[in-house]
PDB file of C-alpha atoms in Angstrom:
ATOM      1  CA  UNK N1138     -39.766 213.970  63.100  1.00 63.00           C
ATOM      2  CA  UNK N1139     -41.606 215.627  66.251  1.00 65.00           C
ATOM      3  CA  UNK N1140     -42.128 213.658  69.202  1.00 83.00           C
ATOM      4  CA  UNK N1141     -45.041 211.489  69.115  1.00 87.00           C
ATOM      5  CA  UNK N1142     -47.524 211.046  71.826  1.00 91.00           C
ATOM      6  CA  UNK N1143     -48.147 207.768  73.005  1.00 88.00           C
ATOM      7  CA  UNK N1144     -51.274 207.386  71.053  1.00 88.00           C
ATOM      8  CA  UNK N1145     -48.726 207.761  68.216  1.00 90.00           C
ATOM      9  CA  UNK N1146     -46.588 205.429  68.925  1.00 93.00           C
ATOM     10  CA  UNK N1147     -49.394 202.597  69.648  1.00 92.00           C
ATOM     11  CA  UNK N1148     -52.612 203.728  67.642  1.00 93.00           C
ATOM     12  CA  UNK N1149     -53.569 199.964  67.441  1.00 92.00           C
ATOM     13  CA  UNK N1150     -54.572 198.163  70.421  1.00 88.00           C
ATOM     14  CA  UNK N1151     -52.377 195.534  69.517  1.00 87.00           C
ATOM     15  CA  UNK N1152     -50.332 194.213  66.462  1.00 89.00           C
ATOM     16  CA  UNK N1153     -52.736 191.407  65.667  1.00 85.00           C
ATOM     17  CA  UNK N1154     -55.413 194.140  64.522  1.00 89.00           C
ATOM     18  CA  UNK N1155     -53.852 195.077  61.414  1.00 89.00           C
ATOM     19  CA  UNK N1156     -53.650 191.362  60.622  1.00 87.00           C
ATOM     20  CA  UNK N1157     -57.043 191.235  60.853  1.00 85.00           C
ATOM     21  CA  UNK N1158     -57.304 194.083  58.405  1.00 89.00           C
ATOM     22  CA  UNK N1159     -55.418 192.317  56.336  1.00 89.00           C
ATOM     23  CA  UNK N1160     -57.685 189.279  56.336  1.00 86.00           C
ATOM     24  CA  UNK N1161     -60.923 191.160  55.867  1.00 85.00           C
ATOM     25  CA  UNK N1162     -59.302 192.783  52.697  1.00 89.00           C
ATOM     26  CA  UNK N1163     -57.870 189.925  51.318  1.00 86.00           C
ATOM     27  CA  UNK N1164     -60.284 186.491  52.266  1.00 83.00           C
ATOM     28  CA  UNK N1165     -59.040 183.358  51.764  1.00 71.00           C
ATOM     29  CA  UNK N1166     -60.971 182.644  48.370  1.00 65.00           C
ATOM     30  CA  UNK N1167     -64.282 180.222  49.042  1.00 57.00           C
ATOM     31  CA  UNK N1168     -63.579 180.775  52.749  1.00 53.00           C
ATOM     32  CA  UNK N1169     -65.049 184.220  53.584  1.00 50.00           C
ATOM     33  CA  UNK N1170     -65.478 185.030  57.434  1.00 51.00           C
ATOM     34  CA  UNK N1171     -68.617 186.951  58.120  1.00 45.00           C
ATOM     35  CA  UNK N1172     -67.836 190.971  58.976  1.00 43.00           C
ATOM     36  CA  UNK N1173     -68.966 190.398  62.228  1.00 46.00           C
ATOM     37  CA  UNK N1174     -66.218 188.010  63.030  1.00 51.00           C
ATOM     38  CA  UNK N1175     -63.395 190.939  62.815  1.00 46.00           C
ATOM     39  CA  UNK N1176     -63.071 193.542  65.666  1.00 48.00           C
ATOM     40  CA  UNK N1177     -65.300 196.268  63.424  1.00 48.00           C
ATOM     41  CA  UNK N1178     -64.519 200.270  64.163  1.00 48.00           C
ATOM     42  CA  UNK N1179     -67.559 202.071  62.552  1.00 51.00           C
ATOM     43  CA  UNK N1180     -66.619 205.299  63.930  1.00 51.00           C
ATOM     44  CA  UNK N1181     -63.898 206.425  61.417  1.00 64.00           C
ATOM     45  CA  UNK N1182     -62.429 209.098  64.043  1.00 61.00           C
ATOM     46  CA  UNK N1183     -62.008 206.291  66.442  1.00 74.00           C
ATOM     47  CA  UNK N1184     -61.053 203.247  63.872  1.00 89.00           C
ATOM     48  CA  UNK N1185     -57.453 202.699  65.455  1.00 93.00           C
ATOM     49  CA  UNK N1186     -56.269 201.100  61.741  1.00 94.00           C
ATOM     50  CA  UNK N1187     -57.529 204.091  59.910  1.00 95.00           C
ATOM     51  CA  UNK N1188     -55.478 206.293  62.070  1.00 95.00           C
ATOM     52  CA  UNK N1189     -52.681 203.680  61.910  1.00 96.00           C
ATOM     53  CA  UNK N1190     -52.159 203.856  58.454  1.00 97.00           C
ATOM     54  CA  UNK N1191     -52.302 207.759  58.785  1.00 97.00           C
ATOM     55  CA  UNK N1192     -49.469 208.111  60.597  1.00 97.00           C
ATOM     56  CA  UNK N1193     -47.922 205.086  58.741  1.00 98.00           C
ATOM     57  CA  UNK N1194     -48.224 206.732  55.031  1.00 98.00           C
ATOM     58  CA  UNK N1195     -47.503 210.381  56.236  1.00 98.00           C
ATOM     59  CA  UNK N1196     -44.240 209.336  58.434  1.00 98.00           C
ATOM     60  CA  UNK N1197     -42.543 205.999  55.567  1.00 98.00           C
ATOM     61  CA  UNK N1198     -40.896 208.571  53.795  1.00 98.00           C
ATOM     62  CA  UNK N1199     -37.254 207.785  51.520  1.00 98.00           C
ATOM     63  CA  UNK N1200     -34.922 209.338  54.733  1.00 98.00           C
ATOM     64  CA  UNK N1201     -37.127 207.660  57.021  1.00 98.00           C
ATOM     65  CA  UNK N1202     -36.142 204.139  56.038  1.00 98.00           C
ATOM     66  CA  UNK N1203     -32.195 205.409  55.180  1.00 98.00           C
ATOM     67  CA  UNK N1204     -32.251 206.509  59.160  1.00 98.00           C
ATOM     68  CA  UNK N1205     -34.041 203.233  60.422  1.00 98.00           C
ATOM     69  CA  UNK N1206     -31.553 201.221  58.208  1.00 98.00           C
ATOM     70  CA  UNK N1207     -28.441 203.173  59.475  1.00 98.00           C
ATOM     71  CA  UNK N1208     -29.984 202.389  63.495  1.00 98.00           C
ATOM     72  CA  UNK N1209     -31.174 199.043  63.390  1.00 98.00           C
ATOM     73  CA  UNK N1210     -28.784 197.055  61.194  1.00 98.00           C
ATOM     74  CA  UNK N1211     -26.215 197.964  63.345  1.00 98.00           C
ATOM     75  CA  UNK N1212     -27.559 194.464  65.275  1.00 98.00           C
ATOM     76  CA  UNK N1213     -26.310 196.553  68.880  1.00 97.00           C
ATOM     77  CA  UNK N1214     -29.459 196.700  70.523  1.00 97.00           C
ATOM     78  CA  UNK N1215     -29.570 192.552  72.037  1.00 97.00           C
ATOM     79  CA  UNK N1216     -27.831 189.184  71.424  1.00 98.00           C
ATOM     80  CA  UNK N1217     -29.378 186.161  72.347  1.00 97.00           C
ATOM     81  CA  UNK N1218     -30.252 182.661  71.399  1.00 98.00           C
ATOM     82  CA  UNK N1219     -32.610 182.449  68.712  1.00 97.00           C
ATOM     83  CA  UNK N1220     -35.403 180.573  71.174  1.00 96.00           C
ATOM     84  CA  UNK N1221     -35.021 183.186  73.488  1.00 96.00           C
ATOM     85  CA  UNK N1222     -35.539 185.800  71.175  1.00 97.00           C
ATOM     86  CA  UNK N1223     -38.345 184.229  70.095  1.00 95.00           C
ATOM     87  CA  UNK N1224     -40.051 183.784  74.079  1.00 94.00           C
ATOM     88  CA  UNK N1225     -39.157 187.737  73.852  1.00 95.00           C
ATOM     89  CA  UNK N1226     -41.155 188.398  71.170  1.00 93.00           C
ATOM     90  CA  UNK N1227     -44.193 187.158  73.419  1.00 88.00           C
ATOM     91  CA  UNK N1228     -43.530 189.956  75.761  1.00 87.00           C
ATOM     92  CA  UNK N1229     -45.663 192.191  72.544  1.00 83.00           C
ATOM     93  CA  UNK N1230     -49.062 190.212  73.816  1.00 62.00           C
ATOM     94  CA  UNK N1231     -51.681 192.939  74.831  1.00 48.00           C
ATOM     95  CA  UNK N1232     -53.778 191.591  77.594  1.00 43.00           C
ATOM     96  CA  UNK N1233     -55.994 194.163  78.057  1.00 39.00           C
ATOM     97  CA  UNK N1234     -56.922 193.390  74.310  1.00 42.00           C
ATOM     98  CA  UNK N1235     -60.004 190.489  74.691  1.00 42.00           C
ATOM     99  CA  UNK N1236     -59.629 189.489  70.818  1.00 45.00           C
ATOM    100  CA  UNK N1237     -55.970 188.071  71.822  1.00 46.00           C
ATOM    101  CA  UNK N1238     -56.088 184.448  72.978  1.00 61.00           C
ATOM    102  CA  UNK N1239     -52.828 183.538  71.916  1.00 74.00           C
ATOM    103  CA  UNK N1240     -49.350 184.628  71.726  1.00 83.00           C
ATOM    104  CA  UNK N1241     -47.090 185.574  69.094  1.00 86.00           C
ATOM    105  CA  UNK N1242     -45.064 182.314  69.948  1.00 91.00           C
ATOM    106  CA  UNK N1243     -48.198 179.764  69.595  1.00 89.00           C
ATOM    107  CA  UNK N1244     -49.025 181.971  66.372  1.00 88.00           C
ATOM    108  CA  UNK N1245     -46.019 181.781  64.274  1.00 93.00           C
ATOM    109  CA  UNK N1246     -46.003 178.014  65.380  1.00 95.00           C
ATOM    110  CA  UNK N1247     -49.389 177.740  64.289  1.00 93.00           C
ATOM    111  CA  UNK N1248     -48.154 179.074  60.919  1.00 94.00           C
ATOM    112  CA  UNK N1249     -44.777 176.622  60.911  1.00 96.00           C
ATOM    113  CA  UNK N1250     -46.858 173.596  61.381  1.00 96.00           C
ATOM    114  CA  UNK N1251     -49.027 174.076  58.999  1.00 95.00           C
ATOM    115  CA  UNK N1252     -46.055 174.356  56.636  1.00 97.00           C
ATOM    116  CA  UNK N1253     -44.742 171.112  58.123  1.00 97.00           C
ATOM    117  CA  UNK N1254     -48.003 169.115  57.707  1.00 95.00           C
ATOM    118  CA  UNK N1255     -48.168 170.127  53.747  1.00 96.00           C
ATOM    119  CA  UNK N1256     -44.499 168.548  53.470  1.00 98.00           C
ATOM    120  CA  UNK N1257     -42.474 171.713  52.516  1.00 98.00           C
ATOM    121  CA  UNK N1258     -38.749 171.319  53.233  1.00 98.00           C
ATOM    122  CA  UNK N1259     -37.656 171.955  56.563  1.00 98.00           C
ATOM    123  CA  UNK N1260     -35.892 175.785  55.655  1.00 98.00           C
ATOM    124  CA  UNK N1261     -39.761 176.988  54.883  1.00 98.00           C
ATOM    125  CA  UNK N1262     -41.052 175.387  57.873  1.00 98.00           C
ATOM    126  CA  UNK N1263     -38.125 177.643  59.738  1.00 98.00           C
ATOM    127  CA  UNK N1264     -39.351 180.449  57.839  1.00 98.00           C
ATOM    128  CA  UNK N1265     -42.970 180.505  58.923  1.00 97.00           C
ATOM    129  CA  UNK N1266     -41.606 179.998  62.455  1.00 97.00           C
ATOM    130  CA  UNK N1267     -39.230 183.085  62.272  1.00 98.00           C
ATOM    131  CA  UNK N1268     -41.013 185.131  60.047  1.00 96.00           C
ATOM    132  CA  UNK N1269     -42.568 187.571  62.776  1.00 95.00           C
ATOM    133  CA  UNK N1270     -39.551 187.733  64.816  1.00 97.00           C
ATOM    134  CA  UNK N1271     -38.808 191.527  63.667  1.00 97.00           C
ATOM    135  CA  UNK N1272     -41.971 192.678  65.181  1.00 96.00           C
ATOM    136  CA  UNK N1273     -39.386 193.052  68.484  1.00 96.00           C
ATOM    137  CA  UNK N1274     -38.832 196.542  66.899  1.00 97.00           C
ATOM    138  CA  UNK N1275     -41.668 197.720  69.168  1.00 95.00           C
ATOM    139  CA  UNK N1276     -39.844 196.269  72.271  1.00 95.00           C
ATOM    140  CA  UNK N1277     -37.104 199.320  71.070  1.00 96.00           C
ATOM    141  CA  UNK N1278     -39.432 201.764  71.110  1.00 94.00           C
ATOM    142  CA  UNK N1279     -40.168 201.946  67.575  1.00 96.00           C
ATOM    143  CA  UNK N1280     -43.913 203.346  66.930  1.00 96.00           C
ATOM    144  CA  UNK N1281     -46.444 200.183  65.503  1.00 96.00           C
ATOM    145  CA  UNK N1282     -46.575 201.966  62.138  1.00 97.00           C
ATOM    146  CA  UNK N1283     -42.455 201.400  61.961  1.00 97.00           C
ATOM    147  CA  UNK N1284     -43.020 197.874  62.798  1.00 97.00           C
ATOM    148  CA  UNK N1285     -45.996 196.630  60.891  1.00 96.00           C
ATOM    149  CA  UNK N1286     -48.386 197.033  58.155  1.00 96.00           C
ATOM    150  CA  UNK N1287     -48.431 196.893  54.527  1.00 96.00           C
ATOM    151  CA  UNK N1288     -45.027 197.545  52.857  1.00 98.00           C
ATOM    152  CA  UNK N1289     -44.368 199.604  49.632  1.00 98.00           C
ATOM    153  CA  UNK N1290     -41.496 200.909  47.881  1.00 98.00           C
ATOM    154  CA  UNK N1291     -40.453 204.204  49.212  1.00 98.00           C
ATOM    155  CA  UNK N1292     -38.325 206.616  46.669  1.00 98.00           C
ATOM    156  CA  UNK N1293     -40.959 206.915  43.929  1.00 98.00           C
ATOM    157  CA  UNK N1294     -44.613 207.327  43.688  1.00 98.00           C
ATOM    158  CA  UNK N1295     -46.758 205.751  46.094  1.00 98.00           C
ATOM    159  CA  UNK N1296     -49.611 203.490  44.322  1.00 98.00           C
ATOM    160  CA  UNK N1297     -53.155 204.241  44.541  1.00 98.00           C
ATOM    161  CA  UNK N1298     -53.242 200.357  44.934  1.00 97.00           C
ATOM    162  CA  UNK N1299     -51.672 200.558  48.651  1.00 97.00           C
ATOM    163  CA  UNK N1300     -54.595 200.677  51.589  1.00 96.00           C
ATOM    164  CA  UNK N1301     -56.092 204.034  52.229  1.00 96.00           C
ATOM    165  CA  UNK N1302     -53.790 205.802  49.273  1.00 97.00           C
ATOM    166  CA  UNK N1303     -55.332 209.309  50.298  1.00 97.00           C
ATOM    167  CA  UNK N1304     -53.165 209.683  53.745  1.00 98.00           C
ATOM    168  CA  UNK N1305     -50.024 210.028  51.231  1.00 98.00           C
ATOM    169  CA  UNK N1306     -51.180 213.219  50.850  1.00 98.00           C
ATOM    170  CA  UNK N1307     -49.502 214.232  54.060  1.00 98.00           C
ATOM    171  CA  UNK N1308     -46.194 212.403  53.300  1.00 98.00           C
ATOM    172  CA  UNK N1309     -43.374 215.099  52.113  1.00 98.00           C
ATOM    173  CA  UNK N1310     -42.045 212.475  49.622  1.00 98.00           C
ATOM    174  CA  UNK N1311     -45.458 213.280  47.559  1.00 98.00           C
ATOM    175  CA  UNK N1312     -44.145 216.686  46.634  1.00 98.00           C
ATOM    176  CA  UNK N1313     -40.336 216.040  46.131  1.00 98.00           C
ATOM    177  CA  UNK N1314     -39.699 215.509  42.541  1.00 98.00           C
ATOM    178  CA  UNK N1315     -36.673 213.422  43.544  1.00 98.00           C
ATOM    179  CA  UNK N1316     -39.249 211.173  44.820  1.00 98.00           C
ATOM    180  CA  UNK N1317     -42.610 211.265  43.323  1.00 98.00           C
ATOM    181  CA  UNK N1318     -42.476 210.243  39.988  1.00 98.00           C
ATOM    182  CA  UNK N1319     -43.317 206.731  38.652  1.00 98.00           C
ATOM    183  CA  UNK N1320     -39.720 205.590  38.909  1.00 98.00           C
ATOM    184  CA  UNK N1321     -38.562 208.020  41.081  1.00 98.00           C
ATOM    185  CA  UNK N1322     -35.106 207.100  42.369  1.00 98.00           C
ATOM    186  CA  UNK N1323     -35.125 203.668  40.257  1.00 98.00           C
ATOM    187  CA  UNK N1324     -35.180 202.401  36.782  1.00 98.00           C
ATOM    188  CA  UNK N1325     -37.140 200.411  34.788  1.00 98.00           C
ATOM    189  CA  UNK N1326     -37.403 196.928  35.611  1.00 98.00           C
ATOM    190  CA  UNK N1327     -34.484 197.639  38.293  1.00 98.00           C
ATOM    191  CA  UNK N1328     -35.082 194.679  40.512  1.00 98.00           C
ATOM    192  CA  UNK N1329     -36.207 194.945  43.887  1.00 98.00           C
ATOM    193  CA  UNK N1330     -32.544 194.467  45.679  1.00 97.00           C
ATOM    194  CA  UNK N1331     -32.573 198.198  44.443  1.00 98.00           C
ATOM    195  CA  UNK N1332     -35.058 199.483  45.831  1.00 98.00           C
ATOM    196  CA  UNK N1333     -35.929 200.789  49.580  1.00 98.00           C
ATOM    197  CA  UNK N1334     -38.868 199.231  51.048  1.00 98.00           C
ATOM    198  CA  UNK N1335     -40.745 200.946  54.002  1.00 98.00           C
ATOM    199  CA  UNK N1336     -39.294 200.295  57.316  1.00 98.00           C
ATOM    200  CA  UNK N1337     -40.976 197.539  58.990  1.00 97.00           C
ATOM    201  CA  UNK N1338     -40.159 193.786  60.604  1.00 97.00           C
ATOM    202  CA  UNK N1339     -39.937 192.423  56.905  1.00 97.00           C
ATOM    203  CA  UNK N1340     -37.020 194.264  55.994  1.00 98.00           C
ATOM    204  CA  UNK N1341     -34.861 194.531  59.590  1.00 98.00           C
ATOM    205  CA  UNK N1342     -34.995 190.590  59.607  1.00 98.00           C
ATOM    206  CA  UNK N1343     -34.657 190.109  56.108  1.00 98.00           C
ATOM    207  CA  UNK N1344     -31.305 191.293  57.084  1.00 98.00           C
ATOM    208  CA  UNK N1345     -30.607 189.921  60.256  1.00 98.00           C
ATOM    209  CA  UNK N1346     -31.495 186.281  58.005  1.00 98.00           C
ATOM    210  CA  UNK N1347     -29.866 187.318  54.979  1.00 98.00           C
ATOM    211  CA  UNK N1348     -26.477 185.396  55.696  1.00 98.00           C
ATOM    212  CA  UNK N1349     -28.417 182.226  56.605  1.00 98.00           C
ATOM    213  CA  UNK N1350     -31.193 181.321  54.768  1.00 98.00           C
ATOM    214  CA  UNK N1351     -32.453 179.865  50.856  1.00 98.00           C
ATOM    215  CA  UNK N1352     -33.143 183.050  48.840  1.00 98.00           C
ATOM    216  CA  UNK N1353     -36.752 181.552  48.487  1.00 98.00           C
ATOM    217  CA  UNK N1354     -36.878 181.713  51.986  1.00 98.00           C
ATOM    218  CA  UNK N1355     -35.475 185.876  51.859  1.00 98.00           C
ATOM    219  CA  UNK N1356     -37.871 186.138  49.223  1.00 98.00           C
ATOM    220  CA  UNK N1357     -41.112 185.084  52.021  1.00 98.00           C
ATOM    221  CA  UNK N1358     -39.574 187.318  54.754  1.00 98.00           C
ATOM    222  CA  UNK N1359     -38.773 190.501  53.215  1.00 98.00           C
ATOM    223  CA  UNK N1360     -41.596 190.415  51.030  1.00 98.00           C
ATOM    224  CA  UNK N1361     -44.598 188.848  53.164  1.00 96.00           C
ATOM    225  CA  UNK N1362     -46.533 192.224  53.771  1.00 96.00           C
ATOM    226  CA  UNK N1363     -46.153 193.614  49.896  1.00 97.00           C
ATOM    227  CA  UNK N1364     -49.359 193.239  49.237  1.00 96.00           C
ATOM    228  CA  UNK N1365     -49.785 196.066  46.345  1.00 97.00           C
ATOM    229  CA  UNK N1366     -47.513 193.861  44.588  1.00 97.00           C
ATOM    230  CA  UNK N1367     -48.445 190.448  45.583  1.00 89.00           C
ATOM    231  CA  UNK N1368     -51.847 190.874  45.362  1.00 88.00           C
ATOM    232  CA  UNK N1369     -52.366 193.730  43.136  1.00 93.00           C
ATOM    233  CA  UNK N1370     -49.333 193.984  41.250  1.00 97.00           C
ATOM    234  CA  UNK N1371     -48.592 197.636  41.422  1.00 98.00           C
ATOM    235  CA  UNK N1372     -44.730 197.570  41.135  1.00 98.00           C
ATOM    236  CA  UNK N1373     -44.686 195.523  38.394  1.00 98.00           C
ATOM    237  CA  UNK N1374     -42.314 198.348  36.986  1.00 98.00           C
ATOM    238  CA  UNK N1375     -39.900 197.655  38.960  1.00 98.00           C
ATOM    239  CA  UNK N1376     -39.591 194.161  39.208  1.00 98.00           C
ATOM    240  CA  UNK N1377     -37.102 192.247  37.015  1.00 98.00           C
ATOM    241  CA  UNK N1378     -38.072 188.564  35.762  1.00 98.00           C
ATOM    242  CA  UNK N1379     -35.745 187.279  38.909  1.00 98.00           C
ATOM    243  CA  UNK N1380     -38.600 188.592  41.062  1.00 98.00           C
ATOM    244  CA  UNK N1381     -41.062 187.794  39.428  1.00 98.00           C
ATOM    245  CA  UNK N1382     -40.172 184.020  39.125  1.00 98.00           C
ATOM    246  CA  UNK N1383     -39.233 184.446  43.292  1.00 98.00           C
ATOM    247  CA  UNK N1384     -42.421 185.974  44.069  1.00 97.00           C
ATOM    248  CA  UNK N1385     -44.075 182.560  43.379  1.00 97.00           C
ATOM    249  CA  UNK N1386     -42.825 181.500  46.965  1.00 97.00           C
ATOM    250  CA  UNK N1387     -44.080 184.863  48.491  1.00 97.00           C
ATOM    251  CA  UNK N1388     -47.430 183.894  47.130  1.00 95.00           C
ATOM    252  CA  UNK N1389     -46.619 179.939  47.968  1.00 96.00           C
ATOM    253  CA  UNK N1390     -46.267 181.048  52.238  1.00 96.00           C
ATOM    254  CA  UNK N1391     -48.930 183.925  52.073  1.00 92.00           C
ATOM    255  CA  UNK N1392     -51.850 181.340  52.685  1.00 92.00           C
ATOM    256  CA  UNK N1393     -49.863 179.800  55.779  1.00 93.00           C
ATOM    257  CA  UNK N1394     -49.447 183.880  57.088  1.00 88.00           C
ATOM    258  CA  UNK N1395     -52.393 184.729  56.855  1.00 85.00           C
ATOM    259  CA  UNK N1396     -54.950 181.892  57.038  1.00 82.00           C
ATOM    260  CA  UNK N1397     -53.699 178.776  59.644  1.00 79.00           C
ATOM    261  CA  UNK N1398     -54.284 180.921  62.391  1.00 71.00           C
ATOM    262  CA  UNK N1399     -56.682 179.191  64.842  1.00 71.00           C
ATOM    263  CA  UNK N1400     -57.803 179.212  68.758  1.00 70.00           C
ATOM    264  CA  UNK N1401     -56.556 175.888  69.632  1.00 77.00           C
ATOM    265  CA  UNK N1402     -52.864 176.298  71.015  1.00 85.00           C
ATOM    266  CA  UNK N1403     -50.296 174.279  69.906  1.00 91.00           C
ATOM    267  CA  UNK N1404     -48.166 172.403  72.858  1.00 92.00           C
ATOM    268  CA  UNK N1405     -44.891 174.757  72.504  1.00 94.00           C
ATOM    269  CA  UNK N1406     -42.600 172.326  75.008  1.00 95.00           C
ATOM    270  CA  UNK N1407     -43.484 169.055  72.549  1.00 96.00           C
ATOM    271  CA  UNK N1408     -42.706 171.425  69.636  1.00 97.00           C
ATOM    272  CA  UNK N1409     -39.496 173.277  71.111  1.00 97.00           C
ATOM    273  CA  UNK N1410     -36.858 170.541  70.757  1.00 97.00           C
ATOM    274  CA  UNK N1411     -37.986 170.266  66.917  1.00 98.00           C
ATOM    275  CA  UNK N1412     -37.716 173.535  66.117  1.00 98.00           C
ATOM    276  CA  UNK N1413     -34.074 173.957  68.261  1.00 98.00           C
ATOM    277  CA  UNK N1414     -32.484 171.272  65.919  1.00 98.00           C
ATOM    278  CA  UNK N1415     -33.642 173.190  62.788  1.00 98.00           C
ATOM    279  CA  UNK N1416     -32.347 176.636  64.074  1.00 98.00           C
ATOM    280  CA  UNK N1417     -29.361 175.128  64.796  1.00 98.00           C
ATOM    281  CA  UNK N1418     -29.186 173.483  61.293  1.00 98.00           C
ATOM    282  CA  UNK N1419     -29.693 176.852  59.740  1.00 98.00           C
ATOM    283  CA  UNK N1420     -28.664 179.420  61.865  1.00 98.00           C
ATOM    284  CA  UNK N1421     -26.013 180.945  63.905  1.00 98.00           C
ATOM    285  CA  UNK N1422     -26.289 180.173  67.697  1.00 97.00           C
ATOM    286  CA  UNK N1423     -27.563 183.689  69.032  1.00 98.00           C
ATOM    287  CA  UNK N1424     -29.191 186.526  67.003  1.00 98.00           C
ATOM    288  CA  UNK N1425     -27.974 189.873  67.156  1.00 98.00           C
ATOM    289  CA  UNK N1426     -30.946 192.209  66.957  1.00 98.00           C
TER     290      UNK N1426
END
């Protein structure tokens, strides 16, 4: 890959922009925001998410995610406690951004209390409070469209189902015929622990997790920004009846991702001895990242 410029690496003016995109594409049913209430980009030569998911869709190819996988799950690039990691995390916040009013800490508790106040067990709750954490790929330089946005299964044809489809035409992988047939590189009704999703903070903590947590729980993370399957269900071909009896947890912690997001902050010291118990109940005492 040529080097990127820095507009590149950071076409978004922060991460929490292509969440929004996600919500005004996929509204919480009977609960529509208005237009007006997401940032808007009329100008489609400025709109930082259109260019976003250029890059994105011409750079996810097959050997791009073999690379990233071969880098990052080497877990050599910080250890520390899990909290810390977490207060880390918040080091992402744009301030220059005026639509940002809270950070990623207060946001995935936002998220993990929500799950706690609708009685899940206590492994989900740790879930929605972790689920983000991988976004700390930016922190290692990693460009935003590495890090976030929609995921989709890289090694076969790319679905027309998948946000802005047309910007594939610039990914290599589209004219490999190792790559760009339905199946491509997998089978029929393969199951998804086969397949190579695109790079992102799904799959690196998916891994970092994988030792650790309820497979339901795996399930959430890895599987959280799939929205061509979980909403559209695009790669049904590929999914064996194990996923598809999983993916009813995917769609069970969606709602809490995407939709318990509000201004008021929550009070992180009350919260942090809570949330230090389950960690420890669950996970190892420092995260290698």
């Amino acid at each position: 890959m040529e080097k990127l410029t820095e507009k590149e690496i950071s076409p978004l003016p922060s991460l929490d922009v292509w969440e929004d995109d996600v919500l005004s594409r996929y509204p919480e049913p009977g609960t529509e925001k208005a237009k007006e209430e997401f940032r808007v980009y009329n100008d489609d030569e400025n709109n930082p998410v259109r260019e976003f998911y250029r890059l994105n869709h011409t750079y996810q190819t097959y050997g791009n995610v073999l690379a990233k996988k071969a880098n990052f799950l080497q877990f050599d690039k910080k250890e520390m406690p899990w909290w810390s990691a977490m207060e880390y995390l918040n080091t992402l916040v744009d301030e220059s951004d005026p639509d940002i009013s809270l950070d990623q800490l207060q946001h995935l508790l936002q998220t993990s209390e929500a799950i706690r106040a609708d009685g899940h067990p206590d492994w989900f709750v740790l879930t929605g409070f972790i689920h983000d954490l991988g976004k700390v790929l930016c922190l290692f330089g990693e460009p935003q469209w590495n890090v976030v946005g929609d995921t989709f299964p890289v090694g076969c044809k790319f679905s027309d189902k998948i946000v802005y489809p047309e910007f594939f035409a610039a990914n290599p992988d589209s004219y490999d015929e190792r790559y760009n047939t339905k199946y491509g590189v997998y089978t029929h009704k393969c199951g998804l622990e086969n397949v190579h999703m695109s790079w992102g903070h799904d799959e690196y903590l998916y891994h970092i997790t994988k030792d650790y947590l309820p497979e339901e729980a795996l399930y959430m993370i890895r599987y959280h920004s799939f929205y061509s399957q979980h909403r559209e269900k695009a790669y049904d071909h590929l999914l064996n009846a194990h996923d598809q009896e999983m993916f009813k947890w995917v769609d069970k912690f969606n709602p809490y991702d995407l939709y318990s997001k509000s201004p008021k902050p929550p009070v992180v010291s009350e919260l942090k001895p809570y949330y230090e118990d389950l960690i420890a109940k669950y996970l190892p005492a420092t995260v290698k990242l």
